[in-house]
Amino acid sequence: MSNLKQSEFVGSLDCGTTSTRFIIFDKYANIVAQSQEEFPQYYPQPGWHEHDATEIQDMCDKVIDQAVANLEEAGFTRDSVKVIGVTNQRETAVAWSRKTGKPLCRAIVWDDSRTRGVVAHYEHVLKTEGIEIDGQIRKGADGALGLKELTGLPLSTYFSAIKLRWMIDNWEDVRTAHEADDLAFGTVESWIAYNLLGGPGAGVHISEVTNASRTLLLNIRTLKWDPALLRFFGLRESILPRLVSTSEVYGRIAQGALKGVPLGGLVGDQQGALIGNKCLKVGQAKCTYGTGAFLLFCTGNDIVYSTHGLLSTVAYQVGPGGKPVYALEGAIAVAGSAIKWLRDSMKMIKSADEINTLARSVPSTSGVYFVTAFSGLLAPYWDPGATGVLIGLTSYTTPGHVARATLEANAFQTRGVIDSMKLDAKCDLAHLKVDGGMTNGDLAMEVLADVGGFDVVRPEMRESTALGSALLAGSAIGLWGWDITDPETLKEVNTAGSKHFEPRTTEKDREGAWRGWQRAVERSRGWIETAEE
């Protein structure tokens, strides 16, 4: 292949909830080559969702090798890839043996709700015993506030420490490894970096701060694992990864098609999308619609603590010792997965794309509401006892009404999050940038604008999550002069056009529909009356 051209590209490994892909970008964010593979999902019991961490890593290796082969077919040398970044599904908990480098159990996925009993237990502990912070015992509501001040998060099945505690309490191999000090814990980026950088032989056990900020173990002010949180959850500090920034060179890939290439960016997928959309200034926001939906609003170097059900989270940190940038986040557990449910479980559609055609067959839902609380409700409600509700059904209802109600559910939940953000951030939102698989359909975006009452901006190149980790990786080595701390250096990145969707409904109709949605949500809440201990 001596006739292959030499160039400069950056790669991004994007490990989502259902698939992993490797995308190779040029300096303008044009996609030069890519590969994608799905990996198995395991649902052993209702509300449980698991991944095999080995299968995830195998798919990561496969898509890297295939994308590089595609790059060579396109006429470029593999050493044109100068650096890669990784972006990943957050909160999913992985446990492996430090000695063998092998998983001790399946990973518990972010949307798994088996840990309701663990949450109930720690809520009781907060109420009766409290949490010791800076030498003071804080109990009840004050204890919950103290936990939120440290982490930016509430107690929820969503976050990794709760999943890890369940693993230790319920799986013998994990408990034994914890007691023997052989347990290595991490979120998905930690597991992938461990394997890319040499596995047990190299022992590179790291976690990047945006992912770490989703564990309930990180102090988001100091960006360090907090002893008070480790004591509260009964965990050894030795099981935790070394903390690193979002953009720096962590090492070089140990094997495969890109052996020797630097790994220069790690970032949680939603923060990756924030960066990929270049929402780097205070007040800029994006929403990514994938399996779930996640809206992030950049608050700059200030932590804004929500009083309206949102999360305070780390948006990114450039380089070791760099000043962190923060965001407010609203997390919606079910978005694209509701469409998958219509396809796979209800057999209403044969492919996800058909949702828009089916929904367009009717002009409205005719009063049907679908609260897609398959694993409880996240922001801004935080009700693990909520369940899915399809309400307003009559003999007139057709699959078209249900399909349209599914799109509206996504829009209503987005509006709920944005209304909370406006109150917390004390500013309005001029428009919402969107990306993710659900945004490919025009009708879904029209419904979002109509229900929300705001302009929706959809870029032509919508691989924003992968682009975010690519920008971080490029910035880590100064490729093309990129510097995440200086948005001007990114002005030539992803300048392709965008499509704008404006609200077409009247405010009266919009508010009437919103009241109906709120009534439907109330009927879904608290359905599971007691959490299992």
Short mmCIF file of C-alpha atoms in Angstrom, two decimals:
data_model
loop_
_atom_site.label_atom_id
_atom_site.label_comp_id
_atom_site.label_asym_id
_atom_site.label_seq_id
_atom_site.Cartn_x
_atom_site.Cartn_y
_atom_site.Cartn_z
CA MET A 1 0.00 0.00 0.00
CA SER A 2 2.88 2.33 -0.81
CA ASN A 3 0.57 4.54 -2.83
CA LEU A 4 -1.45 5.56 0.24
CA LYS A 5 -1.46 9.24 1.15
CA GLN A 6 -0.20 10.66 4.41
CA SER A 7 -2.50 13.12 6.16
CA GLU A 8 -3.60 14.23 9.64
CA PHE A 9 -6.76 12.91 11.26
CA VAL A 10 -8.19 12.41 14.73
CA GLY A 11 -10.15 9.34 15.84
CA SER A 12 -13.03 9.00 18.28
CA LEU A 13 -14.19 5.79 19.95
CA ASP A 14 -17.84 6.30 20.91
CA CYS A 15 -19.12 3.55 23.21
CA GLY A 16 -22.84 4.05 23.71
CA THR A 17 -25.50 1.99 25.42
CA THR A 18 -26.29 -0.33 22.52
CA SER A 19 -23.38 0.02 20.10
CA THR A 20 -19.83 1.23 19.74
CA ARG A 21 -18.35 3.09 16.78
CA PHE A 22 -15.02 4.49 15.72
CA ILE A 23 -15.07 7.65 13.61
CA ILE A 24 -12.07 9.28 11.94
CA PHE A 25 -12.43 13.05 11.41
CA ASP A 26 -10.44 15.61 9.47
CA LYS A 27 -9.75 19.13 10.81
CA TYR A 28 -13.15 20.38 9.62
CA ALA A 29 -15.09 17.49 11.27
CA ASN A 30 -15.73 15.77 7.97
CA ILE A 31 -15.98 12.01 8.49
CA VAL A 32 -13.18 10.26 6.57
CA ALA A 33 -13.87 6.68 7.73
CA GLN A 34 -15.96 4.92 10.36
CA SER A 35 -17.23 1.59 11.62
CA GLN A 36 -20.04 0.66 14.01
CA GLU A 37 -21.13 -2.55 15.76
CA GLU A 38 -23.92 -3.33 18.20
CA PHE A 39 -23.23 -5.40 21.30
CA PRO A 40 -25.63 -7.65 23.27
CA GLN A 41 -28.04 -6.34 25.89
CA TYR A 42 -29.01 -8.49 28.87
CA TYR A 43 -32.27 -8.12 30.80
CA PRO A 44 -32.24 -10.98 33.34
CA GLN A 45 -35.15 -9.61 35.39
CA PRO A 46 -37.70 -6.79 35.07
CA GLY A 47 -35.90 -3.46 35.57
CA TRP A 48 -32.45 -5.06 35.24
CA HIS A 49 -30.10 -4.11 32.39
CA GLU A 50 -26.61 -5.58 32.06
CA HIS A 51 -23.63 -5.55 29.67
CA ASP A 52 -20.72 -7.93 29.30
CA ALA A 53 -17.66 -5.69 29.64
CA THR A 54 -15.52 -8.12 27.63
CA GLU A 55 -17.99 -7.96 24.74
CA ILE A 56 -17.85 -4.16 24.86
CA GLN A 57 -14.06 -4.17 24.65
CA ASP A 58 -14.09 -6.75 21.85
CA MET A 59 -16.41 -4.52 19.84
CA CYS A 60 -14.21 -1.49 20.53
CA ASP A 61 -11.18 -3.34 19.15
CA LYS A 62 -13.21 -4.54 16.16
CA VAL A 63 -14.54 -1.11 15.11
CA ILE A 64 -11.11 0.49 15.45
CA ASP A 65 -9.56 -2.15 13.19
CA GLN A 66 -12.40 -1.94 10.67
CA ALA A 67 -12.41 1.86 10.53
CA VAL A 68 -8.66 1.86 9.95
CA ALA A 69 -9.14 -0.67 7.12
CA ASN A 70 -11.80 1.66 5.68
CA LEU A 71 -9.37 4.57 5.98
CA GLU A 72 -6.78 2.68 3.96
CA GLU A 73 -9.42 1.80 1.37
CA ALA A 74 -10.11 5.53 1.12
CA GLY A 75 -6.44 6.00 0.23
CA PHE A 76 -4.83 7.15 3.49
CA THR A 77 -2.18 5.59 5.70
CA ARG A 78 -3.16 4.39 9.16
CA ASP A 79 -0.50 6.56 10.76
CA SER A 80 -2.48 9.56 9.51
CA VAL A 81 -4.49 9.07 12.75
CA LYS A 82 -2.46 11.21 15.15
CA VAL A 83 -4.48 10.82 18.35
CA ILE A 84 -7.77 9.32 19.53
CA GLY A 85 -10.37 10.17 22.14
CA VAL A 86 -12.98 8.05 23.90
CA THR A 87 -16.53 8.98 24.81
CA ASN A 88 -18.87 6.64 26.62
CA GLN A 89 -22.16 5.83 28.26
CA ARG A 90 -21.91 7.21 31.78
CA GLU A 91 -22.81 5.77 35.21
CA THR A 92 -22.62 2.14 34.00
CA ALA A 93 -20.59 0.31 36.66
CA VAL A 94 -17.81 -2.14 35.76
CA ALA A 95 -15.97 -4.34 38.29
CA TRP A 96 -12.87 -6.36 37.42
CA SER A 97 -9.93 -8.12 39.05
CA ARG A 98 -6.69 -6.19 39.23
CA LYS A 99 -4.72 -9.44 39.11
CA THR A 100 -6.36 -10.99 36.05
CA GLY A 101 -7.82 -7.94 34.29
CA LYS A 102 -11.05 -9.91 33.79
CA PRO A 103 -14.56 -8.70 34.73
CA LEU A 104 -15.89 -10.13 37.97
CA CYS A 105 -19.50 -9.81 36.85
CA ARG A 106 -21.62 -8.18 34.20
CA ALA A 107 -21.68 -4.41 34.17
CA ILE A 108 -24.82 -2.79 35.59
CA VAL A 109 -26.09 -0.27 33.02
CA TRP A 110 -26.99 3.32 33.86
CA ASP A 111 -30.75 2.82 33.40
CA ASP A 112 -30.92 -0.33 35.55
CA SER A 113 -33.38 0.11 38.44
CA ARG A 114 -32.69 -2.97 40.60
CA THR A 115 -31.08 -0.77 43.25
CA ARG A 116 -34.26 0.89 44.53
CA GLY A 117 -33.74 -0.94 47.82
CA VAL A 118 -30.15 0.35 48.11
CA VAL A 119 -31.40 3.90 47.59
CA ALA A 120 -34.11 3.41 50.22
CA HIS A 121 -31.48 2.07 52.63
CA TYR A 122 -29.21 5.08 52.26
CA GLU A 123 -32.13 7.47 52.48
CA HIS A 124 -32.90 5.80 55.83
CA VAL A 125 -29.24 6.09 56.87
CA LEU A 126 -29.28 9.80 56.03
CA LYS A 127 -32.43 10.24 58.08
CA THR A 128 -31.37 8.26 61.16
CA GLU A 129 -27.56 8.35 61.26
CA GLY A 130 -26.64 11.09 58.82
CA ILE A 131 -23.41 11.65 56.92
CA GLU A 132 -20.21 13.02 58.46
CA ILE A 133 -18.90 15.99 56.46
CA ASP A 134 -15.97 18.06 57.72
CA GLY A 135 -16.36 16.63 61.22
CA GLN A 136 -20.08 17.39 61.46
CA ILE A 137 -22.96 14.90 61.31
CA ARG A 138 -25.67 16.10 58.93
CA LYS A 139 -29.00 14.28 59.08
CA GLY A 140 -32.28 14.16 57.21
CA ALA A 141 -32.90 16.94 54.71
CA ASP A 142 -29.65 18.61 55.78
CA GLY A 143 -27.79 15.35 55.11
CA ALA A 144 -29.31 15.11 51.64
CA LEU A 145 -28.28 18.73 51.05
CA GLY A 146 -24.76 17.97 52.24
CA LEU A 147 -24.53 15.04 49.83
CA LYS A 148 -25.71 17.28 46.99
CA GLU A 149 -23.21 20.02 47.92
CA LEU A 150 -20.37 17.51 47.66
CA THR A 151 -21.48 15.66 44.53
CA GLY A 152 -24.08 17.82 42.75
CA LEU A 153 -26.32 14.73 42.77
CA PRO A 154 -29.22 13.20 44.71
CA LEU A 155 -29.42 9.61 45.89
CA SER A 156 -30.73 7.65 42.90
CA THR A 157 -30.53 4.26 41.20
CA TYR A 158 -28.91 6.20 38.34
CA PHE A 159 -25.47 6.71 39.84
CA SER A 160 -22.52 4.33 39.95
CA ALA A 161 -21.76 4.06 43.69
CA ILE A 162 -25.26 2.71 44.29
CA LYS A 163 -24.71 0.05 41.62
CA LEU A 164 -21.28 -0.83 43.02
CA ARG A 165 -22.70 -1.21 46.53
CA TRP A 166 -25.34 -3.61 45.13
CA MET A 167 -22.63 -5.61 43.36
CA ILE A 168 -20.61 -6.01 46.58
CA ASP A 169 -23.68 -6.94 48.60
CA ASN A 170 -25.14 -9.40 46.10
CA TRP A 171 -22.35 -10.94 44.00
CA GLU A 172 -19.88 -13.16 45.84
CA ASP A 173 -16.96 -12.64 43.44
CA VAL A 174 -17.21 -8.86 43.77
CA ARG A 175 -17.49 -9.00 47.57
CA THR A 176 -14.51 -11.33 47.84
CA ALA A 177 -12.40 -9.12 45.57
CA HIS A 178 -13.36 -6.03 47.61
CA GLU A 179 -12.34 -7.72 50.86
CA ALA A 180 -9.10 -9.04 49.31
CA ASP A 181 -8.28 -5.62 47.83
CA ASP A 182 -8.30 -7.11 44.31
CA LEU A 183 -11.32 -5.14 43.07
CA ALA A 184 -10.91 -2.51 40.37
CA PHE A 185 -13.99 -0.36 39.86
CA GLY A 186 -14.64 2.04 37.04
CA THR A 187 -17.13 3.48 34.64
CA VAL A 188 -16.93 2.48 30.97
CA GLU A 189 -14.18 4.91 29.95
CA SER A 190 -12.05 3.55 32.79
CA TRP A 191 -12.47 -0.02 31.52
CA ILE A 192 -11.77 0.91 27.89
CA ALA A 193 -8.68 2.97 28.76
CA TYR A 194 -7.40 0.12 30.97
CA ASN A 195 -7.56 -2.27 28.02
CA LEU A 196 -6.38 0.11 25.29
CA LEU A 197 -3.33 1.10 27.33
CA GLY A 198 -2.12 -2.44 28.07
CA GLY A 199 -4.51 -4.21 30.44
CA PRO A 200 -3.25 -5.92 33.61
CA GLY A 201 0.35 -5.82 32.41
CA ALA A 202 0.38 -2.02 32.36
CA GLY A 203 -2.18 -1.51 35.12
CA VAL A 204 -3.37 1.91 33.91
CA HIS A 205 -6.46 2.37 36.09
CA ILE A 206 -7.78 5.90 35.47
CA SER A 207 -11.11 7.72 35.48
CA GLU A 208 -11.85 11.04 33.83
CA VAL A 209 -13.58 13.74 35.88
CA THR A 210 -16.85 14.09 33.92
CA ASN A 211 -17.45 10.37 34.35
CA ALA A 212 -16.24 10.40 37.95
CA SER A 213 -18.70 13.20 38.70
CA ARG A 214 -21.52 10.71 38.01
CA THR A 215 -20.53 8.20 40.69
CA LEU A 216 -21.66 9.90 43.94
CA LEU A 217 -18.04 9.54 45.10
CA LEU A 218 -16.40 12.66 43.61
CA ASN A 219 -16.25 16.01 45.34
CA ILE A 220 -17.06 18.25 42.38
CA ARG A 221 -15.33 21.27 43.94
CA THR A 222 -11.98 19.62 44.64
CA LEU A 223 -12.24 17.04 41.81
CA LYS A 224 -11.03 14.38 44.25
CA TRP A 225 -12.56 11.22 45.64
CA ASP A 226 -14.10 12.33 48.93
CA PRO A 227 -13.38 10.31 52.11
CA ALA A 228 -16.79 11.29 53.55
CA LEU A 229 -18.53 9.66 50.58
CA LEU A 230 -16.39 6.53 50.73
CA ARG A 231 -17.20 6.16 54.44
CA PHE A 232 -20.89 6.71 53.80
CA PHE A 233 -21.08 3.97 51.14
CA GLY A 234 -18.61 1.64 52.88
CA LEU A 235 -16.06 1.48 50.04
CA ARG A 236 -12.27 1.14 49.98
CA GLU A 237 -10.42 3.99 48.29
CA SER A 238 -7.97 1.47 46.79
CA ILE A 239 -10.64 0.15 44.39
CA LEU A 240 -11.00 3.55 42.71
CA PRO A 241 -9.15 4.76 39.60
CA ARG A 242 -6.63 7.59 39.52
CA LEU A 243 -8.42 10.77 38.46
CA VAL A 244 -7.40 12.50 35.21
CA SER A 245 -8.58 15.51 33.23
CA THR A 246 -10.75 15.45 30.13
CA SER A 247 -7.96 16.44 27.74
CA GLU A 248 -4.41 15.16 28.19
CA VAL A 249 -2.29 12.30 26.88
CA TYR A 250 -2.90 9.28 29.14
CA GLY A 251 -0.63 6.86 27.27
CA ARG A 252 -0.33 5.08 23.94
CA ILE A 253 -2.47 2.31 22.51
CA ALA A 254 -0.78 -1.00 23.28
CA GLN A 255 -1.92 -3.16 20.37
CA GLY A 256 -4.07 -3.39 17.26
CA ALA A 257 -4.29 -1.26 14.14
CA LEU A 258 -3.44 1.96 16.00
CA LYS A 259 -0.66 0.63 18.21
CA GLY A 260 1.48 3.51 19.46
CA VAL A 261 -1.12 6.25 18.82
CA PRO A 262 -1.73 8.54 21.83
CA LEU A 263 -4.99 8.36 23.77
CA GLY A 264 -5.63 12.04 24.42
CA GLY A 265 -9.25 12.62 25.42
CA LEU A 266 -11.76 10.91 27.70
CA VAL A 267 -15.26 12.28 28.29
CA GLY A 268 -18.74 11.15 29.27
CA ASP A 269 -21.02 11.04 26.24
CA GLN A 270 -23.28 13.94 27.21
CA GLN A 271 -20.40 16.24 28.07
CA GLY A 272 -18.83 15.09 24.80
CA ALA A 273 -21.90 16.25 22.92
CA LEU A 274 -21.80 19.61 24.73
CA ILE A 275 -18.22 20.10 23.52
CA GLY A 276 -18.98 18.69 20.06
CA ASN A 277 -21.74 21.27 19.69
CA LYS A 278 -19.18 23.89 20.80
CA CYS A 279 -21.40 24.93 23.73
CA LEU A 280 -18.36 26.18 25.63
CA LYS A 281 -19.71 29.51 26.88
CA VAL A 282 -22.04 30.27 29.77
CA GLY A 283 -25.69 29.97 28.74
CA GLN A 284 -25.19 27.66 25.76
CA ALA A 285 -27.12 24.38 25.84
CA LYS A 286 -27.61 21.18 23.89
CA CYS A 287 -29.82 18.11 24.15
CA THR A 288 -28.79 14.69 22.89
CA TYR A 289 -31.56 12.22 22.06
CA GLY A 290 -30.31 8.65 22.15
CA THR A 291 -31.46 5.79 24.35
CA GLY A 292 -32.28 8.50 26.88
CA ALA A 293 -32.20 12.26 26.48
CA PHE A 294 -29.76 14.58 28.22
CA LEU A 295 -29.85 18.35 28.26
CA LEU A 296 -26.73 20.20 29.41
CA PHE A 297 -26.48 23.93 30.05
CA CYS A 298 -22.98 25.39 30.44
CA THR A 299 -22.53 27.42 33.66
CA GLY A 300 -18.81 28.17 33.21
CA ASN A 301 -16.44 27.98 36.17
CA ASP A 302 -19.30 28.33 38.66
CA ILE A 303 -21.23 25.43 40.15
CA VAL A 304 -24.94 26.20 40.02
CA TYR A 305 -26.85 24.08 42.51
CA SER A 306 -30.34 23.33 41.31
CA THR A 307 -33.42 23.81 43.46
CA HIS A 308 -35.66 22.49 40.68
CA GLY A 309 -34.59 18.88 40.23
CA LEU A 310 -31.52 19.23 38.00
CA LEU A 311 -27.98 17.94 38.46
CA SER A 312 -24.79 19.94 38.89
CA THR A 313 -22.05 18.22 36.95
CA VAL A 314 -18.54 18.68 35.60
CA ALA A 315 -18.65 19.68 31.93
CA TYR A 316 -14.90 19.31 31.26
CA GLN A 317 -11.43 20.01 32.61
CA VAL A 318 -8.62 20.78 30.17
CA GLY A 319 -5.31 19.37 31.37
CA PRO A 320 -4.13 18.33 34.84
CA GLY A 321 -4.79 21.18 37.25
CA GLY A 322 -6.96 23.00 34.70
CA LYS A 323 -9.87 25.03 36.02
CA PRO A 324 -13.04 22.93 35.68
CA VAL A 325 -16.06 24.06 33.70
CA TYR A 326 -19.47 23.02 35.03
CA ALA A 327 -22.97 22.45 33.69
CA LEU A 328 -26.53 21.96 34.82
CA GLU A 329 -28.00 18.74 33.51
CA GLY A 330 -31.45 17.33 33.08
CA ALA A 331 -31.51 13.59 32.47
CA ILE A 332 -34.46 11.80 30.84
CA ALA A 333 -34.17 8.02 31.18
CA VAL A 334 -36.28 7.05 28.17
CA ALA A 335 -36.18 8.67 24.73
CA GLY A 336 -35.12 6.51 21.79
CA SER A 337 -35.64 3.39 23.90
CA ALA A 338 -39.40 4.09 23.83
CA ILE A 339 -39.28 3.87 20.03
CA LYS A 340 -37.31 0.64 20.35
CA TRP A 341 -40.07 -0.64 22.67
CA LEU A 342 -42.73 0.17 20.07
CA ARG A 343 -40.63 -1.72 17.51
CA ASP A 344 -39.41 -4.75 19.45
CA SER A 345 -42.04 -5.34 22.13
CA MET A 346 -45.25 -3.90 20.70
CA LYS A 347 -44.46 -4.63 17.01
CA MET A 348 -46.10 -1.34 15.96
CA ILE A 349 -43.23 -0.46 13.63
CA LYS A 350 -40.59 -2.49 11.81
CA SER A 351 -37.79 0.07 12.06
CA ALA A 352 -37.14 3.10 14.24
CA ASP A 353 -37.44 5.40 11.21
CA GLU A 354 -41.08 4.40 10.76
CA ILE A 355 -42.09 6.21 13.97
CA ASN A 356 -42.26 9.53 12.12
CA THR A 357 -44.38 8.14 9.26
CA LEU A 358 -46.79 6.47 11.68
CA ALA A 359 -47.03 9.56 13.89
CA ARG A 360 -47.66 11.78 10.87
CA SER A 361 -50.71 9.66 9.94
CA VAL A 362 -52.69 11.64 12.55
CA PRO A 363 -52.75 15.42 13.11
CA SER A 364 -52.65 15.11 16.92
CA THR A 365 -52.66 12.53 19.71
CA SER A 366 -56.38 13.19 20.32
CA GLY A 367 -55.74 13.41 24.05
CA VAL A 368 -53.41 10.42 24.38
CA TYR A 369 -50.39 10.85 26.67
CA PHE A 370 -47.54 8.38 27.10
CA VAL A 371 -45.41 8.78 30.24
CA THR A 372 -42.41 6.63 29.34
CA ALA A 373 -41.30 5.91 32.91
CA PHE A 374 -40.01 2.40 32.23
CA SER A 375 -37.41 2.68 34.99
CA GLY A 376 -38.84 5.53 37.06
CA LEU A 377 -38.61 9.24 36.30
CA LEU A 378 -35.37 11.21 36.40
CA ALA A 379 -35.13 15.01 36.10
CA PRO A 380 -36.89 17.02 37.28
CA TYR A 381 -39.12 14.53 39.17
CA TRP A 382 -36.65 11.95 40.60
CA ASP A 383 -39.29 9.33 41.34
CA PRO A 384 -37.93 5.75 41.18
CA GLY A 385 -41.44 4.49 41.96
CA ALA A 386 -42.98 5.92 38.78
CA THR A 387 -43.93 3.52 35.99
CA GLY A 388 -45.01 3.85 32.38
CA VAL A 389 -48.52 5.16 31.75
CA LEU A 390 -50.45 5.31 28.48
CA ILE A 391 -53.56 7.34 29.23
CA GLY A 392 -56.38 9.03 27.33
CA LEU A 393 -57.18 5.93 25.29
CA THR A 394 -60.58 5.58 23.61
CA SER A 395 -62.01 3.33 20.92
CA TYR A 396 -60.85 6.03 18.47
CA THR A 397 -57.17 5.56 19.41
CA THR A 398 -54.90 4.10 16.72
CA PRO A 399 -51.21 3.16 16.59
CA GLY A 400 -50.66 6.55 14.97
CA HIS A 401 -51.88 8.31 18.12
CA VAL A 402 -49.58 6.18 20.28
CA ALA A 403 -46.62 6.88 17.97
CA ARG A 404 -47.27 10.63 18.11
CA ALA A 405 -47.69 10.47 21.90
CA THR A 406 -44.28 8.79 22.07
CA LEU A 407 -42.66 11.73 20.26
CA GLU A 408 -44.58 14.17 22.44
CA ALA A 409 -43.41 12.39 25.61
CA ASN A 410 -39.87 13.19 24.62
CA ALA A 411 -40.80 16.82 23.98
CA PHE A 412 -42.77 17.26 27.21
CA GLN A 413 -39.93 15.89 29.30
CA THR A 414 -37.49 18.20 27.52
CA ARG A 415 -39.73 21.16 28.29
CA GLY A 416 -39.85 20.15 31.96
CA VAL A 417 -36.07 20.15 32.13
CA ILE A 418 -35.73 23.49 30.29
CA ASP A 419 -38.32 25.16 32.54
CA SER A 420 -36.24 24.05 35.53
CA MET A 421 -33.03 25.30 33.92
CA LYS A 422 -34.52 28.71 33.33
CA LEU A 423 -35.41 28.97 37.02
CA ASP A 424 -32.02 27.73 38.25
CA ALA A 425 -29.82 29.65 35.81
CA LYS A 426 -32.06 32.74 35.89
CA CYS A 427 -31.86 33.25 32.15
CA ASP A 428 -33.88 32.33 29.07
CA LEU A 429 -32.94 29.91 26.32
CA ALA A 430 -32.81 31.44 22.86
CA HIS A 431 -32.63 28.09 21.09
CA LEU A 432 -31.80 24.45 21.74
CA LYS A 433 -29.08 22.63 19.80
CA VAL A 434 -29.92 18.96 19.30
CA ASP A 435 -28.18 15.80 18.16
CA GLY A 436 -28.56 12.04 18.43
CA GLY A 437 -30.48 9.38 16.52
CA MET A 438 -33.97 10.65 17.36
CA THR A 439 -33.25 14.01 15.75
CA ASN A 440 -33.05 12.53 12.24
CA GLY A 441 -36.83 12.74 11.83
CA ASP A 442 -38.24 16.17 11.00
CA LEU A 443 -41.55 15.44 12.70
CA ALA A 444 -39.87 14.67 16.01
CA MET A 445 -38.15 18.06 15.85
CA GLU A 446 -41.36 19.85 14.82
CA VAL A 447 -43.14 18.31 17.80
CA LEU A 448 -40.27 19.33 20.09
CA ALA A 449 -40.49 22.96 18.95
CA ASP A 450 -44.30 23.01 19.21
CA VAL A 451 -44.45 21.46 22.67
CA GLY A 452 -41.48 23.37 24.05
CA GLY A 453 -42.22 26.77 22.56
CA PHE A 454 -38.57 27.34 21.59
CA ASP A 455 -36.50 27.17 18.42
CA VAL A 456 -34.73 23.88 17.74
CA VAL A 457 -31.42 23.89 15.82
CA ARG A 458 -30.28 20.61 14.23
CA PRO A 459 -26.80 20.59 12.64
CA GLU A 460 -26.21 18.70 9.41
CA MET A 461 -23.32 16.73 10.96
CA ARG A 462 -24.87 15.25 14.09
CA GLU A 463 -22.11 13.01 15.43
CA SER A 464 -21.56 15.58 18.16
CA THR A 465 -20.69 13.13 20.93
CA ALA A 466 -17.86 11.55 18.94
CA LEU A 467 -16.72 14.97 17.71
CA GLY A 468 -16.47 16.17 21.31
CA SER A 469 -13.95 13.50 22.28
CA ALA A 470 -12.08 14.13 19.01
CA LEU A 471 -11.79 17.84 19.84
CA LEU A 472 -10.50 17.01 23.31
CA ALA A 473 -7.95 14.56 21.93
CA GLY A 474 -6.76 16.97 19.25
CA SER A 475 -6.50 19.75 21.81
CA ALA A 476 -4.36 17.51 24.05
CA ILE A 477 -1.58 17.42 21.42
CA GLY A 478 -2.26 20.82 19.84
CA LEU A 479 -3.36 19.27 16.55
CA TRP A 480 -4.31 21.98 14.00
CA GLY A 481 -3.97 24.53 16.79
CA TRP A 482 -7.11 23.28 18.53
CA ASP A 483 -7.52 24.50 22.10
CA ILE A 484 -10.74 23.79 24.00
CA THR A 485 -10.09 26.80 26.25
CA ASP A 486 -10.09 29.06 23.18
CA PRO A 487 -13.26 28.50 21.09
CA GLU A 488 -11.83 30.72 18.35
CA THR A 489 -9.40 27.91 17.45
CA LEU A 490 -12.40 25.69 16.64
CA LYS A 491 -14.16 28.13 14.34
CA GLU A 492 -13.52 26.01 11.22
CA VAL A 493 -14.87 22.83 12.84
CA ASN A 494 -18.29 21.57 11.73
CA THR A 495 -19.43 24.68 9.90
CA ALA A 496 -21.92 22.78 7.72
CA GLY A 497 -25.43 24.18 7.78
CA SER A 498 -28.16 23.66 10.34
CA LYS A 499 -31.90 23.26 10.05
CA HIS A 500 -34.11 25.38 12.28
CA PHE A 501 -37.53 24.35 13.59
CA GLU A 502 -39.79 27.07 15.00
CA PRO A 503 -42.95 26.66 17.14
CA ARG A 504 -46.17 26.66 15.13
CA THR A 505 -48.69 26.23 17.92
CA THR A 506 -50.40 28.98 19.89
CA GLU A 507 -49.42 29.55 23.50
CA LYS A 508 -52.97 28.65 24.58
CA ASP A 509 -52.83 25.26 22.89
CA ARG A 510 -49.31 24.66 24.13
CA GLU A 511 -50.18 25.39 27.75
CA GLY A 512 -53.32 23.26 27.56
CA ALA A 513 -51.30 20.29 26.33
CA TRP A 514 -48.71 20.91 29.05
CA ARG A 515 -51.39 20.77 31.76
CA GLY A 516 -52.57 17.46 30.34
CA TRP A 517 -49.01 16.09 30.46
CA GLN A 518 -48.60 17.14 34.09
CA ARG A 519 -51.82 15.30 34.99
CA ALA A 520 -50.55 12.18 33.23
CA VAL A 521 -47.23 12.36 35.09
CA GLU A 522 -49.03 12.56 38.44
CA ARG A 523 -50.85 9.34 37.60
CA SER A 524 -47.57 7.56 36.88
CA ARG A 525 -45.83 8.62 40.09
CA GLY A 526 -45.44 6.45 43.16
CA TRP A 527 -46.93 3.37 41.50
CA ILE A 528 -44.27 1.14 43.07
CA GLU A 529 -45.18 1.85 46.68
CA THR A 530 -42.31 0.16 48.50
CA ALA A 531 -38.76 -0.48 47.37
CA GLU A 532 -37.42 -3.99 47.87
CA GLU A 533 -34.90 -4.20 50.67
#
